[in-house]
């Protein structure tokens, strides 16, 4: 759980008015950066540097949060949250298919971006689980 100050409060959903609790829908983007083969021993790429370059590419849009979701020798995947779906679409349009030039590498790094699948089960997943569970009785 994270608490972040909000710039845009237009789409808040009231959760419990007496305590002034609201929910803020966000949109999540998966950003993958394909890494080149490292030819020199000790050569590396900073995930932090890649994250900062991605932030600059989408400026003036700011991520509510961004983190490394997975890092391998072949790619780095980031998960980024933005305030709404409209901004998410702009971020995807800006990043998907673009390239990042990193000092020390001849090849540009290819960037892919797409809407992240929700962590929560869909209605179909929920219904299937209870329909197929052997120890459940309607």
PDB file of C-alpha atoms in Angstrom:
ATOM      1  CA  UNK A   1       0.000   0.000   0.000  1.00  0.00           C
ATOM      2  CA  UNK A   2       1.283   3.433  -0.839  1.00  0.00           C
ATOM      3  CA  UNK A   3       0.128   6.904   0.076  1.00  0.00           C
ATOM      4  CA  UNK A   4       0.817   9.647  -2.440  1.00  0.00           C
ATOM      5  CA  UNK A   5      -0.301  13.264  -2.622  1.00  0.00           C
ATOM      6  CA  UNK A   6      -2.832  13.787  -5.417  1.00  0.00           C
ATOM      7  CA  UNK A   7      -2.713  16.496  -8.019  1.00  0.00           C
ATOM      8  CA  UNK A   8      -5.884  15.351  -9.797  1.00  0.00           C
ATOM      9  CA  UNK A   9      -8.816  14.574  -7.490  1.00  0.00           C
ATOM     10  CA  UNK A  10     -11.520  14.636 -10.170  1.00  0.00           C
ATOM     11  CA  UNK A  11     -12.065  10.865 -10.269  1.00  0.00           C
ATOM     12  CA  UNK A  12     -12.011  10.045  -6.551  1.00  0.00           C
ATOM     13  CA  UNK A  13     -14.528   7.457  -5.383  1.00  0.00           C
ATOM     14  CA  UNK A  14     -15.995   7.931  -1.931  1.00  0.00           C
ATOM     15  CA  UNK A  15     -15.222   5.025   0.392  1.00  0.00           C
ATOM     16  CA  UNK A  16     -16.287   6.367   3.800  1.00  0.00           C
ATOM     17  CA  UNK A  17     -17.306  10.011   4.009  1.00  0.00           C
ATOM     18  CA  UNK A  18     -17.260  10.511   7.846  1.00  0.00           C
ATOM     19  CA  UNK A  19     -13.529   9.720   7.886  1.00  0.00           C
ATOM     20  CA  UNK A  20     -12.932  11.407   4.523  1.00  0.00           C
ATOM     21  CA  UNK A  21     -11.684   8.189   2.921  1.00  0.00           C
ATOM     22  CA  UNK A  22     -11.608   7.998  -0.865  1.00  0.00           C
ATOM     23  CA  UNK A  23     -10.263   5.595  -3.478  1.00  0.00           C
ATOM     24  CA  UNK A  24      -8.254   6.840  -6.440  1.00  0.00           C
ATOM     25  CA  UNK A  25      -8.297   4.631  -9.528  1.00  0.00           C
ATOM     26  CA  UNK A  26      -4.913   4.397 -11.217  1.00  0.00           C
ATOM     27  CA  UNK A  27      -3.634   2.805 -14.389  1.00  0.00           C
ATOM     28  CA  UNK A  28      -0.573   0.570 -14.508  1.00  0.00           C
ATOM     29  CA  UNK A  29       1.872   0.279 -17.400  1.00  0.00           C
ATOM     30  CA  UNK A  30       4.441  -2.461 -18.024  1.00  0.00           C
ATOM     31  CA  UNK A  31       7.599  -1.084 -19.611  1.00  0.00           C
ATOM     32  CA  UNK A  32      10.222  -3.525 -20.914  1.00  0.00           C
ATOM     33  CA  UNK A  33      13.698  -2.515 -22.039  1.00  0.00           C
ATOM     34  CA  UNK A  34      15.568  -5.121 -24.112  1.00  0.00           C
ATOM     35  CA  UNK A  35      19.243  -5.249 -23.150  1.00  0.00           C
ATOM     36  CA  UNK A  36      22.082  -5.904 -25.617  1.00  0.00           C
ATOM     37  CA  UNK A  37      24.579  -8.690 -25.028  1.00  0.00           C
ATOM     38  CA  UNK A  38      27.299  -7.474 -22.696  1.00  0.00           C
ATOM     39  CA  UNK A  39      30.574  -7.980 -24.551  1.00  0.00           C
ATOM     40  CA  UNK A  40      33.125  -6.633 -22.066  1.00  0.00           C
ATOM     41  CA  UNK A  41      33.622  -8.233 -18.644  1.00  0.00           C
ATOM     42  CA  UNK A  42      32.353  -5.938 -15.905  1.00  0.00           C
ATOM     43  CA  UNK A  43      30.149  -3.974 -18.317  1.00  0.00           C
ATOM     44  CA  UNK A  44      26.754  -3.209 -16.814  1.00  0.00           C
ATOM     45  CA  UNK A  45      23.639  -1.114 -17.213  1.00  0.00           C
ATOM     46  CA  UNK A  46      22.108   0.684 -14.265  1.00  0.00           C
ATOM     47  CA  UNK A  47      18.402   0.006 -13.726  1.00  0.00           C
ATOM     48  CA  UNK A  48      18.224   3.386 -11.999  1.00  0.00           C
ATOM     49  CA  UNK A  49      19.681   5.105 -15.084  1.00  0.00           C
ATOM     50  CA  UNK A  50      17.138   3.362 -17.329  1.00  0.00           C
ATOM     51  CA  UNK A  51      14.314   4.416 -15.009  1.00  0.00           C
ATOM     52  CA  UNK A  52      15.450   8.042 -15.067  1.00  0.00           C
ATOM     53  CA  UNK A  53      15.695   8.011 -18.873  1.00  0.00           C
ATOM     54  CA  UNK A  54      12.166   6.596 -19.127  1.00  0.00           C
ATOM     55  CA  UNK A  55      10.899   9.364 -16.821  1.00  0.00           C
ATOM     56  CA  UNK A  56      12.543  11.974 -19.069  1.00  0.00           C
ATOM     57  CA  UNK A  57      11.008  10.435 -22.181  1.00  0.00           C
ATOM     58  CA  UNK A  58       7.446  10.841 -20.846  1.00  0.00           C
ATOM     59  CA  UNK A  59       7.990  14.288 -19.281  1.00  0.00           C
ATOM     60  CA  UNK A  60       5.812  16.325 -18.456  1.00  0.00           C
ATOM     61  CA  UNK A  61       3.756  13.267 -17.420  1.00  0.00           C
ATOM     62  CA  UNK A  62       4.863  12.030 -14.030  1.00  0.00           C
ATOM     63  CA  UNK A  63       4.524   8.521 -12.715  1.00  0.00           C
ATOM     64  CA  UNK A  64       2.705   8.127  -9.409  1.00  0.00           C
ATOM     65  CA  UNK A  65       5.111   5.228  -8.822  1.00  0.00           C
ATOM     66  CA  UNK A  66       7.673   3.282 -10.838  1.00  0.00           C
ATOM     67  CA  UNK A  67       9.654   0.218  -9.827  1.00  0.00           C
ATOM     68  CA  UNK A  68      11.710  -2.592 -11.295  1.00  0.00           C
ATOM     69  CA  UNK A  69       9.424  -5.613 -11.572  1.00  0.00           C
ATOM     70  CA  UNK A  70      11.994  -7.994 -13.080  1.00  0.00           C
ATOM     71  CA  UNK A  71      15.599  -7.718 -14.149  1.00  0.00           C
ATOM     72  CA  UNK A  72      17.418 -10.342 -16.200  1.00  0.00           C
ATOM     73  CA  UNK A  73      20.452 -10.381 -18.472  1.00  0.00           C
ATOM     74  CA  UNK A  74      18.093  -9.961 -21.468  1.00  0.00           C
ATOM     75  CA  UNK A  75      15.637  -7.307 -20.281  1.00  0.00           C
ATOM     76  CA  UNK A  76      14.472  -5.039 -17.478  1.00  0.00           C
ATOM     77  CA  UNK A  77      10.740  -4.760 -16.805  1.00  0.00           C
ATOM     78  CA  UNK A  78       9.323  -1.771 -14.952  1.00  0.00           C
ATOM     79  CA  UNK A  79       5.839  -1.333 -13.507  1.00  0.00           C
ATOM     80  CA  UNK A  80       4.651   2.258 -13.484  1.00  0.00           C
ATOM     81  CA  UNK A  81       1.451   3.784 -12.150  1.00  0.00           C
ATOM     82  CA  UNK A  82      -0.132   6.884 -13.659  1.00  0.00           C
ATOM     83  CA  UNK A  83      -3.122   8.877 -12.442  1.00  0.00           C
ATOM     84  CA  UNK A  84      -5.625   7.838 -15.100  1.00  0.00           C
ATOM     85  CA  UNK A  85      -6.180   5.822 -18.282  1.00  0.00           C
ATOM     86  CA  UNK A  86      -5.809   8.870 -20.527  1.00  0.00           C
ATOM     87  CA  UNK A  87      -2.271   9.458 -19.239  1.00  0.00           C
ATOM     88  CA  UNK A  88      -1.572   5.732 -19.496  1.00  0.00           C
ATOM     89  CA  UNK A  89      -2.449   5.799 -23.197  1.00  0.00           C
ATOM     90  CA  UNK A  90      -0.130   8.797 -23.746  1.00  0.00           C
ATOM     91  CA  UNK A  91       2.718   7.027 -21.928  1.00  0.00           C
ATOM     92  CA  UNK A  92       2.248   3.863 -24.001  1.00  0.00           C
ATOM     93  CA  UNK A  93       2.113   5.853 -27.236  1.00  0.00           C
ATOM     94  CA  UNK A  94       5.312   7.709 -26.310  1.00  0.00           C
ATOM     95  CA  UNK A  95       7.336   4.729 -25.114  1.00  0.00           C
ATOM     96  CA  UNK A  96       6.216   1.726 -27.166  1.00  0.00           C
ATOM     97  CA  UNK A  97       8.669   1.133 -30.005  1.00  0.00           C
ATOM     98  CA  UNK A  98      11.074   3.861 -28.908  1.00  0.00           C
ATOM     99  CA  UNK A  99      14.791   3.423 -28.210  1.00  0.00           C
ATOM    100  CA  UNK A 100      17.178   4.492 -25.468  1.00  0.00           C
ATOM    101  CA  UNK A 101      20.815   5.281 -26.251  1.00  0.00           C
ATOM    102  CA  UNK A 102      23.133   4.287 -23.397  1.00  0.00           C
ATOM    103  CA  UNK A 103      26.745   5.429 -23.156  1.00  0.00           C
ATOM    104  CA  UNK A 104      29.163   2.554 -23.713  1.00  0.00           C
ATOM    105  CA  UNK A 105      26.837   0.577 -25.995  1.00  0.00           C
ATOM    106  CA  UNK A 106      26.715   0.776 -29.767  1.00  0.00           C
ATOM    107  CA  UNK A 107      23.132  -0.441 -30.041  1.00  0.00           C
ATOM    108  CA  UNK A 108      20.112   1.486 -28.826  1.00  0.00           C
ATOM    109  CA  UNK A 109      17.950  -0.333 -26.300  1.00  0.00           C
ATOM    110  CA  UNK A 110      14.446  -1.097 -27.547  1.00  0.00           C
ATOM    111  CA  UNK A 111      11.523  -0.120 -25.332  1.00  0.00           C
ATOM    112  CA  UNK A 112       8.115  -1.788 -25.270  1.00  0.00           C
ATOM    113  CA  UNK A 113       5.152  -0.517 -23.252  1.00  0.00           C
ATOM    114  CA  UNK A 114       1.680  -1.934 -22.683  1.00  0.00           C
ATOM    115  CA  UNK A 115      -1.183  -1.770 -20.239  1.00  0.00           C
ATOM    116  CA  UNK A 116      -0.518  -4.039 -17.274  1.00  0.00           C
ATOM    117  CA  UNK A 117      -2.943  -6.831 -16.548  1.00  0.00           C
ATOM    118  CA  UNK A 118      -4.771  -6.347 -13.279  1.00  0.00           C
ATOM    119  CA  UNK A 119      -3.448  -8.227 -10.249  1.00  0.00           C
ATOM    120  CA  UNK A 120      -6.989  -8.983  -9.192  1.00  0.00           C
ATOM    121  CA  UNK A 121      -9.087 -11.854 -10.538  1.00  0.00           C
ATOM    122  CA  UNK A 122     -11.658 -11.075 -13.176  1.00  0.00           C
ATOM    123  CA  UNK A 123     -15.291 -12.078 -12.770  1.00  0.00           C
ATOM    124  CA  UNK A 124     -14.623 -15.072 -15.044  1.00  0.00           C
ATOM    125  CA  UNK A 125     -11.626 -16.177 -12.910  1.00  0.00           C
ATOM    126  CA  UNK A 126     -13.714 -15.848  -9.766  1.00  0.00           C
ATOM    127  CA  UNK A 127     -16.642 -17.843 -11.184  1.00  0.00           C
ATOM    128  CA  UNK A 128     -14.345 -20.534 -12.616  1.00  0.00           C
ATOM    129  CA  UNK A 129     -12.546 -21.004  -9.315  1.00  0.00           C
ATOM    130  CA  UNK A 130     -15.732 -21.626  -7.344  1.00  0.00           C
ATOM    131  CA  UNK A 131     -17.354 -23.697 -10.105  1.00  0.00           C
ATOM    132  CA  UNK A 132     -14.340 -26.014 -10.440  1.00  0.00           C
ATOM    133  CA  UNK A 133     -13.346 -26.284  -6.773  1.00  0.00           C
ATOM    134  CA  UNK A 134     -14.085 -29.794  -5.530  1.00  0.00           C
ATOM    135  CA  UNK A 135     -14.529 -28.861  -1.879  1.00  0.00           C
ATOM    136  CA  UNK A 136     -17.016 -26.034  -2.549  1.00  0.00           C
ATOM    137  CA  UNK A 137     -20.769 -26.449  -2.461  1.00  0.00           C
ATOM    138  CA  UNK A 138     -23.099 -23.752  -3.736  1.00  0.00           C
TER     139      UNK A 138
END
